[in-house]
Short mmCIF file of C-alpha atoms and ligand atoms in Angstrom, two decimals:
data_model
loop_
_atom_site.label_atom_id
_atom_site.label_comp_id
_atom_site.label_asym_id
_atom_site.label_seq_id
_atom_site.Cartn_x
_atom_site.Cartn_y
_atom_site.Cartn_z
CA MET K 1 -85.43 -108.09 -54.89
CA SER K 2 -83.91 -106.76 -52.15
CA ASN K 3 -85.18 -104.41 -49.07
CA LYS K 4 -84.01 -101.25 -50.39
CA GLU K 5 -85.20 -101.83 -54.03
CA ASN K 6 -88.54 -102.94 -52.42
CA SER K 7 -88.79 -99.69 -50.89
CA PHE K 8 -87.57 -97.41 -53.78
CA LYS K 9 -90.29 -98.93 -56.12
CA LYS K 10 -92.78 -98.21 -53.47
CA ILE K 11 -91.59 -94.49 -53.83
CA VAL K 12 -91.88 -94.35 -57.40
CA SER K 13 -94.98 -95.58 -57.60
CA HIS K 14 -96.46 -93.61 -55.09
CA ALA K 15 -95.12 -90.66 -56.69
CA LYS K 16 -96.75 -91.59 -59.96
CA GLN K 17 -99.92 -92.94 -58.12
CA TYR K 18 -100.42 -89.69 -56.23
CA GLY K 19 -99.75 -87.07 -59.05
CA PHE K 20 -96.36 -86.21 -57.83
CA ILE K 21 -93.90 -87.55 -60.68
CA PHE K 22 -94.57 -88.85 -64.19
CA PRO K 23 -92.04 -90.18 -66.50
CA SER K 24 -91.71 -87.84 -69.47
CA SER K 25 -93.85 -88.34 -72.60
CA GLU K 26 -95.00 -91.52 -71.22
CA ILE K 27 -97.62 -92.19 -74.10
CA TYR K 28 -94.22 -92.84 -76.70
CA ASP K 29 -92.57 -94.95 -73.48
CA GLY K 30 -90.54 -92.52 -71.83
CA ILE K 31 -87.37 -90.87 -72.28
CA ASN K 32 -84.66 -91.75 -70.23
CA ALA K 33 -83.75 -89.76 -67.04
CA VAL K 34 -86.15 -87.14 -67.75
CA TYR K 35 -89.37 -86.58 -65.59
CA ASP K 36 -92.64 -84.62 -65.60
CA TYR K 37 -93.92 -83.09 -62.48
CA GLY K 38 -97.57 -83.89 -61.73
CA HIS K 39 -100.47 -81.41 -59.97
CA ASN K 40 -99.00 -82.36 -56.81
CA GLY K 41 -95.38 -82.39 -57.19
CA VAL K 42 -95.39 -79.04 -59.19
CA GLU K 43 -96.51 -77.78 -55.63
CA LEU K 44 -94.21 -79.56 -53.52
CA LYS K 45 -91.82 -78.33 -55.70
CA ASN K 46 -92.42 -74.77 -56.43
CA ASN K 47 -92.75 -74.99 -51.99
CA ILE K 48 -88.87 -76.14 -51.18
CA ARG K 49 -87.69 -73.62 -53.95
CA GLU K 50 -89.51 -70.99 -52.23
CA TYR K 51 -88.19 -71.88 -48.87
CA TRP K 52 -84.71 -72.16 -50.11
CA TRP K 53 -85.52 -68.81 -52.07
CA LYS K 54 -86.61 -66.72 -48.73
CA SER K 55 -83.80 -68.13 -46.47
CA MET K 56 -81.42 -67.68 -48.76
CA VAL K 57 -82.34 -63.95 -50.51
CA HIS K 58 -84.93 -62.24 -48.27
CA LEU K 59 -83.46 -63.77 -44.71
CA ASN K 60 -79.80 -62.58 -45.88
CA GLU K 61 -79.30 -58.64 -46.25
CA ASN K 62 -76.39 -59.35 -48.26
CA ILE K 63 -77.75 -62.20 -51.02
CA VAL K 64 -79.66 -60.90 -53.98
CA GLY K 65 -81.51 -63.07 -56.69
CA LEU K 66 -81.05 -63.44 -60.75
CA ASP K 67 -82.59 -65.44 -63.35
CA ALA K 68 -80.07 -65.30 -66.04
CA SER K 69 -80.82 -67.42 -69.19
CA ILE K 70 -80.29 -71.01 -70.47
CA LEU K 71 -78.54 -70.13 -73.60
CA MET K 72 -75.35 -68.12 -72.90
CA HIS K 73 -72.83 -66.99 -75.54
CA PRO K 74 -70.53 -70.17 -76.34
CA THR K 75 -67.36 -68.67 -75.05
CA THR K 76 -68.47 -68.77 -71.61
CA TRP K 77 -67.90 -72.44 -71.44
CA LYS K 78 -64.70 -72.41 -73.15
CA ALA K 79 -63.93 -69.99 -69.64
CA SER K 80 -65.49 -71.73 -67.22
CA GLY K 81 -63.62 -75.19 -68.33
CA HIS K 82 -66.44 -77.30 -69.11
CA VAL K 83 -65.74 -77.95 -72.89
CA ASP K 84 -62.71 -79.33 -71.85
CA ALA K 85 -62.80 -80.89 -68.45
CA PHE K 86 -66.57 -81.74 -68.08
CA ASN K 87 -66.51 -85.22 -68.84
CA ASP K 88 -67.51 -88.42 -67.59
CA PRO K 89 -65.03 -91.58 -67.65
CA LEU K 90 -67.01 -94.24 -69.95
CA ILE K 91 -66.50 -97.41 -70.41
CA ASP K 92 -68.64 -100.11 -72.54
CA ASN K 93 -69.26 -103.79 -72.05
CA LYS K 94 -68.20 -105.54 -75.30
CA ASP K 95 -71.25 -108.52 -74.66
CA SER K 96 -73.92 -106.45 -73.24
CA LYS K 97 -73.62 -103.53 -75.19
CA LYS K 98 -74.54 -101.55 -71.82
CA ARG K 99 -72.76 -98.10 -71.25
CA TYR K 100 -71.60 -97.29 -67.87
CA ARG K 101 -69.52 -95.04 -66.03
CA ALA K 102 -66.56 -96.25 -64.78
CA ASP K 103 -66.19 -94.29 -61.55
CA VAL K 104 -69.68 -95.59 -60.83
CA LEU K 105 -68.93 -99.05 -61.07
CA VAL K 106 -66.26 -98.69 -59.00
CA GLU K 107 -68.40 -96.67 -56.41
CA ASP K 108 -70.95 -99.32 -56.70
CA TYR K 109 -68.18 -101.86 -55.73
CA VAL K 110 -67.37 -99.82 -52.83
CA ALA K 111 -70.88 -99.20 -51.61
CA LYS K 112 -71.45 -103.04 -51.65
CA ILE K 113 -68.19 -103.08 -48.99
CA GLU K 114 -70.08 -100.33 -46.81
CA GLU K 115 -73.01 -102.49 -47.14
CA LYS K 116 -71.22 -105.17 -45.60
CA ILE K 117 -70.01 -102.80 -42.87
CA ASP K 118 -73.22 -102.23 -41.67
CA LYS K 119 -74.44 -106.05 -41.35
CA GLU K 120 -71.55 -106.52 -39.14
CA ILE K 121 -72.96 -103.31 -37.08
CA LEU K 122 -76.40 -104.79 -37.26
CA LYS K 123 -75.11 -108.27 -36.05
CA ALA K 124 -73.22 -107.39 -32.99
CA HIS K 125 -76.20 -104.71 -31.96
CA LYS K 126 -78.30 -108.02 -31.90
CA LYS K 127 -75.90 -109.89 -29.69
CA PHE K 128 -74.89 -107.51 -27.57
CA GLY K 129 -78.29 -105.34 -27.13
CA GLU K 130 -78.96 -102.43 -25.15
CA GLY K 131 -75.55 -101.80 -24.14
CA PHE K 132 -74.03 -101.89 -27.26
CA ASN K 133 -71.59 -98.66 -28.16
CA LYS K 134 -71.47 -98.68 -31.70
CA GLU K 135 -68.58 -96.18 -31.77
CA LYS K 136 -66.20 -98.31 -30.18
CA PHE K 137 -67.54 -101.60 -31.95
CA ILE K 138 -66.44 -99.50 -35.04
CA SER K 139 -62.92 -98.78 -33.77
CA THR K 140 -62.18 -102.18 -32.55
CA SER K 141 -63.36 -104.56 -34.99
CA PRO K 142 -60.45 -106.31 -36.91
CA LYS K 143 -63.14 -107.17 -39.90
CA ILE K 144 -64.48 -103.74 -40.13
CA ALA K 145 -60.92 -102.02 -40.43
CA THR K 146 -60.22 -104.49 -43.25
CA TYR K 147 -63.22 -103.56 -44.84
CA GLN K 148 -62.52 -99.30 -44.10
CA ASN K 149 -58.93 -99.82 -45.61
CA ASN K 150 -59.78 -101.74 -48.66
CA SER K 151 -63.00 -99.34 -49.29
CA LYS K 152 -60.28 -96.33 -49.20
CA LYS K 153 -57.83 -98.04 -50.93
CA ILE K 154 -59.67 -98.42 -53.84
CA LEU K 155 -61.07 -94.61 -53.58
CA THR K 156 -57.90 -93.39 -53.34
CA ARG K 157 -56.58 -95.10 -56.32
CA LEU K 158 -59.51 -94.49 -58.60
CA ASN K 159 -59.51 -90.61 -57.49
CA LYS K 160 -55.74 -90.35 -58.30
CA SER K 161 -56.40 -91.91 -61.57
CA LEU K 162 -59.17 -89.85 -62.54
CA GLU K 163 -57.03 -86.46 -61.21
CA LYS K 164 -53.98 -87.60 -63.58
CA ASN K 165 -56.53 -88.73 -66.34
CA ASP K 166 -54.83 -92.39 -66.24
CA LEU K 167 -57.77 -94.15 -67.93
CA GLU K 168 -55.92 -97.54 -67.99
CA ASP K 169 -55.68 -97.73 -64.81
CA VAL K 170 -59.54 -97.20 -64.17
CA LYS K 171 -60.09 -100.06 -66.31
CA ASP K 172 -57.25 -101.86 -64.93
CA LEU K 173 -58.76 -101.15 -61.02
CA ILE K 174 -62.11 -102.49 -62.41
CA GLU K 175 -60.82 -105.57 -63.81
CA SER K 176 -58.54 -106.12 -60.90
CA LEU K 177 -61.88 -105.64 -58.37
CA GLY K 178 -63.40 -108.47 -60.62
CA ILE K 179 -66.53 -106.09 -61.37
CA SER K 180 -68.78 -107.60 -63.86
CA CYS K 181 -71.60 -105.86 -65.68
CA PRO K 182 -74.88 -105.52 -63.29
CA GLU K 183 -76.87 -106.38 -66.69
CA SER K 184 -74.99 -109.42 -67.87
CA GLY K 185 -72.58 -110.45 -65.45
CA SER K 186 -69.55 -110.10 -68.61
CA LYS K 187 -66.26 -108.91 -67.49
CA ASN K 188 -65.33 -108.33 -70.83
CA TRP K 189 -64.75 -104.74 -70.66
CA SER K 190 -64.06 -101.79 -73.57
CA LYS K 191 -61.26 -99.20 -72.77
CA VAL K 192 -62.45 -96.45 -70.84
CA LYS K 193 -62.95 -92.84 -72.91
CA GLN K 194 -64.02 -89.50 -71.37
CA PHE K 195 -67.54 -87.96 -72.78
CA ASN K 196 -68.57 -84.13 -72.39
CA LEU K 197 -71.72 -84.05 -70.49
CA MET K 198 -72.88 -81.09 -72.32
CA PHE K 199 -75.97 -80.58 -74.95
CA SER K 200 -75.16 -78.61 -77.88
CA THR K 201 -77.88 -77.13 -80.22
CA LYS K 202 -78.16 -74.61 -83.16
CA PHE K 203 -78.33 -70.86 -82.75
CA GLY K 204 -79.26 -69.00 -85.88
CA ALA K 205 -81.47 -69.04 -89.00
CA SER K 206 -79.52 -70.77 -91.61
CA SER K 207 -77.57 -74.06 -90.85
CA ASP K 208 -74.71 -72.30 -93.25
CA ASN K 209 -73.86 -69.52 -90.50
CA ALA K 210 -75.58 -71.08 -87.52
CA MET K 211 -73.89 -70.95 -84.09
CA ASP K 212 -73.40 -74.15 -81.55
CA VAL K 213 -74.45 -73.25 -78.71
CA TYR K 214 -74.97 -75.21 -75.37
CA LEU K 215 -77.88 -75.59 -72.58
CA ARG K 216 -76.64 -74.38 -69.78
CA PRO K 217 -75.20 -77.35 -67.52
CA GLU K 218 -74.82 -75.32 -64.08
CA THR K 219 -76.69 -72.33 -63.40
CA ALA K 220 -73.36 -70.80 -61.39
CA GLN K 221 -72.06 -69.45 -65.12
CA GLY K 222 -74.93 -66.99 -65.45
CA ILE K 223 -73.87 -65.76 -62.00
CA PHE K 224 -70.71 -65.33 -62.69
CA VAL K 225 -70.97 -63.25 -66.12
CA ASN K 226 -73.60 -60.83 -64.55
CA PHE K 227 -71.03 -60.08 -61.37
CA LEU K 228 -70.46 -56.95 -62.13
CA ASN K 229 -73.76 -55.52 -63.52
CA ILE K 230 -75.27 -56.72 -60.08
CA GLN K 231 -72.44 -55.31 -57.80
CA LYS K 232 -72.45 -51.93 -59.63
CA SER K 233 -77.07 -51.46 -60.05
CA GLY K 234 -76.87 -53.41 -56.32
CA ARG K 235 -74.28 -51.00 -54.83
CA MET K 236 -73.02 -54.44 -53.12
CA LYS K 237 -70.05 -54.26 -50.67
CA LEU K 238 -68.13 -57.68 -50.25
CA PRO K 239 -68.84 -60.06 -49.04
CA PHE K 240 -72.12 -60.57 -50.84
CA GLY K 241 -73.57 -63.32 -52.78
CA ILE K 242 -75.78 -63.73 -55.91
CA ALA K 243 -78.71 -66.80 -55.90
CA GLN K 244 -80.58 -67.87 -58.90
CA THR K 245 -82.83 -71.14 -59.28
CA GLY K 246 -83.55 -72.87 -63.10
CA LYS K 247 -83.06 -75.58 -65.21
CA ALA K 248 -79.32 -76.98 -65.84
CA PHE K 249 -78.80 -80.09 -68.62
CA ARG K 250 -76.63 -82.80 -68.52
CA ASN K 251 -76.64 -85.48 -70.71
CA GLU K 252 -75.60 -88.01 -68.25
CA ILE K 253 -75.23 -91.53 -69.34
CA VAL K 254 -75.90 -93.48 -66.33
CA ALA K 255 -79.40 -92.06 -65.69
CA ARG K 256 -80.70 -94.09 -63.01
CA GLN K 257 -82.08 -93.85 -59.64
CA PHE K 258 -85.23 -91.94 -60.83
CA ILE K 259 -85.22 -87.75 -60.51
CA PHE K 260 -81.86 -88.49 -58.46
CA ARG K 261 -79.88 -87.87 -61.89
CA MET K 262 -81.54 -86.54 -64.67
CA LYS K 263 -80.75 -85.20 -68.01
CA GLU K 264 -83.31 -81.93 -67.06
CA PHE K 265 -83.12 -80.45 -63.93
CA GLU K 266 -83.41 -77.75 -62.07
CA GLN K 267 -80.51 -76.27 -59.37
CA MET K 268 -80.47 -73.90 -56.99
CA GLU K 269 -77.71 -72.16 -56.59
CA MET K 270 -75.61 -69.25 -54.66
CA GLN K 271 -72.41 -67.72 -55.14
CA PHE K 272 -70.69 -65.70 -52.34
CA PHE K 273 -67.93 -63.69 -53.38
CA VAL K 274 -65.42 -62.93 -51.13
CA LYS K 275 -62.15 -60.82 -50.29
CA PRO K 276 -58.87 -63.22 -51.37
CA GLY K 277 -57.57 -64.45 -48.06
CA THR K 278 -60.78 -64.82 -46.39
CA GLN K 279 -62.59 -67.78 -48.43
CA LYS K 280 -61.37 -70.58 -45.87
CA LYS K 281 -63.97 -68.92 -43.24
CA TRP K 282 -66.67 -68.36 -45.61
CA TYR K 283 -66.40 -71.85 -46.95
CA SER K 284 -66.87 -73.01 -43.29
CA TYR K 285 -69.24 -71.09 -42.41
CA TRP K 286 -71.60 -72.20 -45.57
CA LYS K 287 -71.07 -75.44 -44.72
CA GLU K 288 -72.39 -75.46 -41.35
CA ASN K 289 -75.38 -72.82 -42.59
CA ARG K 290 -76.75 -75.38 -45.64
CA LEU K 291 -76.67 -78.10 -43.01
CA LYS K 292 -78.82 -76.35 -40.72
CA TRP K 293 -80.95 -75.45 -43.26
CA HIS K 294 -81.38 -78.77 -44.37
CA LEU K 295 -82.04 -79.81 -40.65
CA SER K 296 -84.69 -76.91 -39.47
CA LEU K 297 -86.92 -79.27 -42.11
CA GLY K 298 -87.13 -81.87 -39.32
CA LEU K 299 -86.03 -85.24 -40.94
CA ASP K 300 -84.18 -87.33 -38.70
CA LYS K 301 -80.20 -85.44 -38.45
CA GLN K 302 -79.00 -89.61 -39.04
CA ASN K 303 -80.36 -88.85 -42.63
CA TYR K 304 -77.12 -86.02 -43.33
CA ARG K 305 -73.37 -86.49 -43.47
CA PHE K 306 -70.69 -84.35 -44.81
CA HIS K 307 -68.12 -85.79 -47.29
CA ASP K 308 -65.05 -84.16 -48.10
CA HIS K 309 -63.82 -84.45 -51.64
CA GLU K 310 -60.59 -85.77 -52.64
CA LYS K 311 -60.88 -85.65 -56.34
CA LEU K 312 -61.67 -81.78 -56.89
CA ALA K 313 -63.71 -80.47 -59.68
CA HIS K 314 -61.62 -78.53 -62.12
CA TYR K 315 -62.51 -74.96 -60.55
CA ALA K 316 -62.23 -76.25 -56.74
CA GLU K 317 -59.87 -75.36 -54.31
CA GLU K 318 -61.57 -76.89 -51.12
CA ALA K 319 -65.20 -78.61 -51.73
CA CYS K 320 -67.61 -81.26 -49.97
CA ASP K 321 -70.87 -82.54 -50.03
CA ILE K 322 -73.76 -82.62 -47.99
CA GLU K 323 -75.02 -86.09 -48.34
CA PHE K 324 -78.80 -87.67 -47.81
CA LYS K 325 -79.20 -91.20 -46.64
CA PHE K 326 -81.63 -92.11 -49.94
CA PRO K 327 -83.16 -95.27 -50.43
CA PHE K 328 -80.28 -96.20 -52.36
CA GLY K 329 -77.91 -95.32 -49.64
CA PHE K 330 -75.78 -92.24 -48.91
CA LYS K 331 -75.54 -89.56 -52.01
CA GLU K 332 -74.63 -86.23 -52.65
CA LEU K 333 -77.42 -83.88 -51.61
CA GLU K 334 -75.80 -80.61 -52.02
CA GLY K 335 -72.24 -79.67 -53.00
CA ILE K 336 -70.36 -76.87 -51.15
CA HIS K 337 -67.52 -75.47 -53.05
CA SER K 338 -64.65 -72.38 -52.61
CA ARG K 339 -63.71 -72.13 -57.21
CA THR K 340 -61.10 -69.60 -55.81
CA ASN K 341 -60.99 -66.79 -58.56
CA PHE K 342 -61.05 -69.59 -61.31
CA ASP K 343 -63.97 -68.43 -62.74
CA LEU K 344 -64.13 -64.36 -62.82
CA GLY K 345 -60.60 -64.86 -63.45
CA ASN K 346 -61.30 -66.98 -66.60
CA HIS K 347 -63.78 -64.61 -67.63
CA GLU K 348 -62.07 -61.51 -68.06
CA LYS K 349 -59.32 -63.33 -69.57
CA PHE K 350 -61.58 -64.84 -71.98
CA SER K 351 -63.71 -61.71 -72.64
CA GLY K 352 -61.14 -58.92 -72.28
CA LYS K 353 -63.22 -57.51 -69.85
CA LYS K 354 -62.24 -55.93 -66.16
CA LEU K 355 -64.50 -58.08 -63.51
CA LYS K 356 -62.41 -56.48 -60.68
CA TYR K 357 -63.59 -55.23 -57.40
CA PHE K 358 -62.98 -51.65 -55.92
CA ASP K 359 -62.27 -52.09 -52.31
CA ASN K 360 -63.01 -49.22 -50.80
CA ASP K 361 -61.53 -50.30 -47.42
CA SER K 362 -57.96 -51.14 -48.88
CA ASN K 363 -58.14 -49.05 -52.06
CA GLU K 364 -57.04 -51.50 -54.00
CA SER K 365 -59.04 -53.88 -56.92
CA TYR K 366 -59.15 -57.16 -57.14
CA VAL K 367 -60.82 -60.09 -58.81
CA PRO K 368 -62.97 -61.85 -55.63
CA TYR K 369 -62.95 -65.76 -54.57
CA VAL K 370 -65.66 -67.38 -54.57
CA VAL K 371 -67.62 -69.77 -52.13
CA GLU K 372 -70.64 -71.65 -53.82
CA THR K 373 -73.47 -73.45 -52.23
CA SER K 374 -75.25 -75.99 -54.91
CA ILE K 375 -78.20 -78.43 -54.55
CA GLY K 376 -80.49 -80.25 -56.92
CA LEU K 377 -84.61 -78.87 -56.53
CA ASP K 378 -85.10 -82.09 -57.74
CA ARG K 379 -82.63 -84.32 -55.35
CA MET K 380 -84.23 -81.92 -52.64
CA PHE K 381 -87.40 -83.39 -54.09
CA LEU K 382 -86.87 -86.82 -53.42
CA ALA K 383 -84.58 -86.64 -50.28
CA LEU K 384 -87.86 -85.46 -48.43
CA PHE K 385 -90.44 -87.02 -50.70
CA SER K 386 -88.41 -90.56 -49.49
CA GLY K 387 -87.65 -89.45 -45.85
CA SER K 388 -91.16 -88.61 -45.45
CA LEU K 389 -92.94 -91.14 -47.15
CA LYS K 390 -93.68 -94.28 -44.09
CA GLU K 391 -95.98 -96.97 -43.56
CA GLU K 392 -97.68 -97.43 -40.14
CA THR K 393 -99.08 -100.03 -38.30
CA LEU K 394 -102.34 -99.20 -36.90
CA VAL K 395 -104.40 -100.44 -33.60
CA ASP K 396 -106.73 -102.78 -35.86
CA ASN K 397 -103.37 -104.24 -37.54
CA SER K 398 -104.31 -102.04 -40.58
CA ILE K 399 -101.56 -100.12 -42.96
CA ARG K 400 -101.68 -96.46 -43.31
CA THR K 401 -99.63 -94.88 -45.97
CA VAL K 402 -98.43 -91.60 -45.08
CA LEU K 403 -96.33 -88.40 -46.46
CA LYS K 404 -95.25 -86.99 -43.62
CA LEU K 405 -93.83 -84.05 -45.52
CA PRO K 406 -92.67 -80.78 -43.48
CA LEU K 407 -96.03 -79.13 -43.06
CA SER K 408 -95.64 -76.15 -44.90
CA LEU K 409 -93.83 -77.36 -47.48
CA ALA K 410 -97.14 -80.16 -48.29
CA PRO K 411 -98.74 -79.67 -51.68
CA VAL K 412 -102.55 -79.27 -50.34
CA LYS K 413 -102.63 -77.90 -46.66
CA VAL K 414 -105.98 -78.69 -45.79
CA ALA K 415 -108.69 -80.95 -47.36
CA ILE K 416 -112.57 -79.92 -46.66
CA LEU K 417 -114.64 -83.19 -46.48
CA PRO K 418 -118.42 -83.39 -45.99
CA LEU K 419 -119.42 -86.10 -43.90
CA ILE K 420 -122.23 -87.28 -46.41
CA LYS K 421 -123.05 -85.76 -49.68
CA LYS K 422 -126.73 -84.82 -48.47
CA ASP K 423 -128.14 -82.67 -45.56
CA GLY K 424 -126.72 -79.15 -46.26
CA LEU K 425 -123.38 -80.88 -45.47
CA PRO K 426 -122.06 -80.17 -49.02
CA GLU K 427 -123.09 -76.53 -48.86
CA ILE K 428 -121.30 -75.70 -45.81
CA ALA K 429 -117.89 -77.76 -47.05
CA LYS K 430 -118.00 -75.59 -50.04
CA LYS K 431 -118.24 -72.40 -48.35
CA ILE K 432 -115.12 -73.20 -46.23
CA TYR K 433 -113.61 -73.94 -48.84
CA ASN K 434 -113.98 -71.09 -50.88
CA ASP K 435 -112.83 -69.73 -48.00
CA LEU K 436 -109.86 -70.83 -47.34
CA ARG K 437 -108.47 -70.81 -50.68
CA TYR K 438 -107.28 -67.05 -50.71
CA LYS K 439 -104.77 -68.18 -48.51
CA PHE K 440 -104.01 -72.18 -48.89
CA ASN K 441 -103.75 -74.76 -51.39
CA ALA K 442 -107.28 -76.62 -50.33
CA ALA K 443 -108.83 -79.37 -51.64
CA TYR K 444 -112.71 -80.63 -51.53
CA ASP K 445 -113.59 -84.16 -51.53
CA GLU K 446 -117.09 -85.49 -51.15
CA LYS K 447 -116.61 -89.22 -52.96
CA ASP K 448 -115.98 -92.13 -50.80
CA ALA K 449 -116.22 -93.20 -47.42
CA ILE K 450 -114.93 -90.53 -44.93
CA GLY K 451 -112.15 -93.55 -43.54
CA LYS K 452 -110.89 -93.81 -47.09
CA ARG K 453 -110.92 -90.01 -47.96
CA TYR K 454 -108.77 -89.34 -44.74
CA ARG K 455 -106.50 -91.99 -45.99
CA ARG K 456 -105.76 -90.65 -49.61
CA GLN K 457 -105.46 -87.42 -48.18
CA ASP K 458 -102.78 -89.10 -45.64
CA ALA K 459 -101.08 -91.15 -48.72
CA LEU K 460 -100.17 -87.44 -50.57
CA GLY K 461 -99.32 -85.28 -47.24
CA THR K 462 -102.12 -83.24 -46.43
CA PRO K 463 -101.60 -81.88 -42.84
CA PHE K 464 -104.98 -80.90 -41.98
CA CYS K 465 -108.55 -82.63 -42.88
CA VAL K 466 -111.74 -80.58 -42.05
CA THR K 467 -114.92 -82.63 -41.58
CA VAL K 468 -118.26 -81.02 -41.79
CA ASP K 469 -120.68 -83.26 -40.10
CA HIS K 470 -124.45 -82.89 -38.88
CA GLN K 471 -123.36 -80.82 -35.89
CA SER K 472 -121.52 -78.37 -38.05
CA LEU K 473 -125.30 -77.46 -38.81
CA LYS K 474 -126.36 -76.41 -35.37
CA ASP K 475 -123.27 -75.02 -34.10
CA GLU K 476 -120.75 -73.93 -36.67
CA THR K 477 -118.44 -76.24 -35.25
CA VAL K 478 -116.27 -78.97 -37.54
CA THR K 479 -113.76 -81.62 -36.42
CA ILE K 480 -110.15 -81.10 -37.62
CA ARG K 481 -108.02 -84.09 -38.22
CA PHE K 482 -104.20 -83.90 -37.79
CA ARG K 483 -102.25 -85.93 -40.52
CA ASP K 484 -99.21 -87.29 -38.15
CA ASP K 485 -101.21 -88.72 -34.93
CA MET K 486 -104.93 -88.79 -36.63
CA LYS K 487 -106.12 -86.89 -33.37
CA GLN K 488 -109.08 -84.70 -34.09
CA LYS K 489 -110.87 -82.07 -32.21
CA ARG K 490 -113.60 -79.95 -32.69
CA ILE K 491 -113.38 -76.42 -33.46
CA LYS K 492 -115.39 -73.46 -34.72
CA ILE K 493 -115.64 -72.63 -38.55
CA SER K 494 -114.20 -69.22 -37.88
CA SER K 495 -111.39 -70.50 -36.17
CA ILE K 496 -109.84 -72.85 -38.85
CA ASP K 497 -107.88 -70.37 -40.88
CA TYR K 498 -105.93 -69.20 -37.62
CA THR K 499 -105.64 -73.30 -36.23
CA ILE K 500 -104.14 -74.04 -39.47
CA ASP K 501 -102.00 -71.16 -40.41
CA LYS K 502 -100.12 -71.23 -36.92
CA SER K 503 -98.77 -74.52 -37.50
CA LEU K 504 -98.01 -74.07 -41.55
CA SER K 505 -96.40 -70.50 -41.47
CA THR K 506 -93.06 -71.20 -42.78
CA ILE K 507 -91.91 -68.65 -40.75
CA ASN K 508 -91.87 -70.86 -37.98
CA LEU K 509 -89.13 -72.95 -39.77
CA LEU K 510 -87.39 -69.85 -40.81
CA LYS K 511 -87.45 -68.33 -37.41
CA ASN K 512 -85.26 -71.52 -36.33
CA LEU K 513 -82.62 -71.02 -38.88
N1 LIG I 601 -71.87 -75.17 -60.09
C1 LIG I 601 -71.55 -76.25 -59.16
C2 LIG I 601 -72.20 -77.48 -59.87
O1 LIG I 601 -72.94 -77.47 -60.54
P1 LIG I 601 -73.02 -80.13 -58.94
O2 LIG I 601 -72.06 -80.77 -57.88
O3 LIG I 601 -72.27 -80.78 -60.18
O4 LIG I 601 -72.16 -78.65 -58.70
C3 LIG I 601 -74.83 -79.33 -57.80
O5 LIG I 601 -74.26 -80.20 -58.97
C4 LIG I 601 -75.67 -79.88 -57.23
O6 LIG I 601 -76.73 -80.22 -58.37
C5 LIG I 601 -75.89 -81.44 -56.94
O7 LIG I 601 -75.46 -81.45 -55.58
C6 LIG I 601 -77.16 -82.29 -57.07
O8 LIG I 601 -78.01 -81.73 -55.89
C7 LIG I 601 -77.87 -81.49 -58.42
N2 LIG I 601 -77.01 -82.45 -59.39
C8 LIG I 601 -76.50 -82.70 -60.66
N3 LIG I 601 -76.48 -82.94 -61.61
C9 LIG I 601 -77.88 -83.55 -61.37
C10 LIG I 601 -78.39 -84.58 -61.95
N4 LIG I 601 -77.96 -84.87 -63.44
N5 LIG I 601 -79.75 -84.45 -62.02
C11 LIG I 601 -80.28 -84.20 -60.95
N6 LIG I 601 -79.97 -83.00 -60.26
C12 LIG I 601 -78.48 -82.83 -60.09
#
């Protein structure tokens, strides 16, 4: 097993062991690409959502929130283009009977070329040591140039064929690259076919007059159909945004990589309505703004990069991803799309209702343009979780597993631990715990030796452990231990609240945005 696979396996098993994520309906052997969040997972997920909501809605005076329904009138999805164009190109392996996304097979092939580039860089770094200039090496190495040209050529051909819906050429490409079935090694491929990703269900009491409806594949359309309701009731002036978080559903066939690609997931989306002609400026603004938001959480800057789309979604004029370095490589974390007036324009057409904005300044009516920011909450969870899980070798050579989450997003903020289970220590610890619970998600733990309890809290990312010992009985002090450097300090019981609060407050993060 490669190092990457190994570290990914550790992440998945850590998430289960510590109550973050479980396979859905596991007692029935689970259901592909659907997951449940456990007692710690739900806290972390709520904290990420809240951080996004505060920074997006509460800190922008021209952005308001919405909570639209999952089920919408089916014509919505005709107007949005999802009925006709929300497809994945699928290919079957005739021998193994496994089904794949044709574009993902090619992209995985290209990812392997990129791995070779990384290996070349690593080799050169080892050879030249301290004085190694990475940029110069990349720009002058003939081997790297060949790899890069090759990747570019393959991706350009793939994107062109997909854009033209030339599925025969996609199959030719797979065959000419010699791509084989990852399960069986067979190269016996079927034709490539388009497959619509929307889940449908029935709406109505009897099967005769039941109407087919879809589970929304994106939350964005709930925003578009409410554009005028919000603009009028909120007396909003352009430019302004509408934000919402909520579940979305996609019948993903290639559903692997844990919570990276799920059939039921949650999105955090914001549609920013602007005057036509100003969309380029706002697109750049939101690109920069969103990257800043990610960086505010304190993971290494090297984990993020932009990827401009060559192949645009059916609604987009310009689009990019913020990619994150997941354990399986750089992949899309968030999308920023300049959606033109495609959605509002089409909803006007299909509904027959006007969705125009009257601009008092220029005295004209027009359909606004839209710049969208769209991030998967589950993907954000995976980015933070995988980027924060560390194994450290301590001075005594033991290994400490610690989840170095941003402090204010940690599921449990403080654990109260009586040193031993007698001599009145549990009573004091319980009192501290009960007082702190009003303000912080706190835990009380008296089982096992204190070292073991510290490790348990490290593994779930708890920033502070407060230990009550015999000295606490004499002078009302406790030790407070910090997760990241394991340093301990003696403080008054009365100052625990303040000490924790000042380092945990999300305000610190938000003010840096
Ligand atoms: N409204 C635009 C839209 O939905 P998208 O790029 O298809 O654009 C936006 O999705 C984000 O939603 C992605 O960047 C990703 O974080 C998340 N996402 C999409 N499909 C997902 C899936 N199957 N599982 C988990 N997250 C997903």
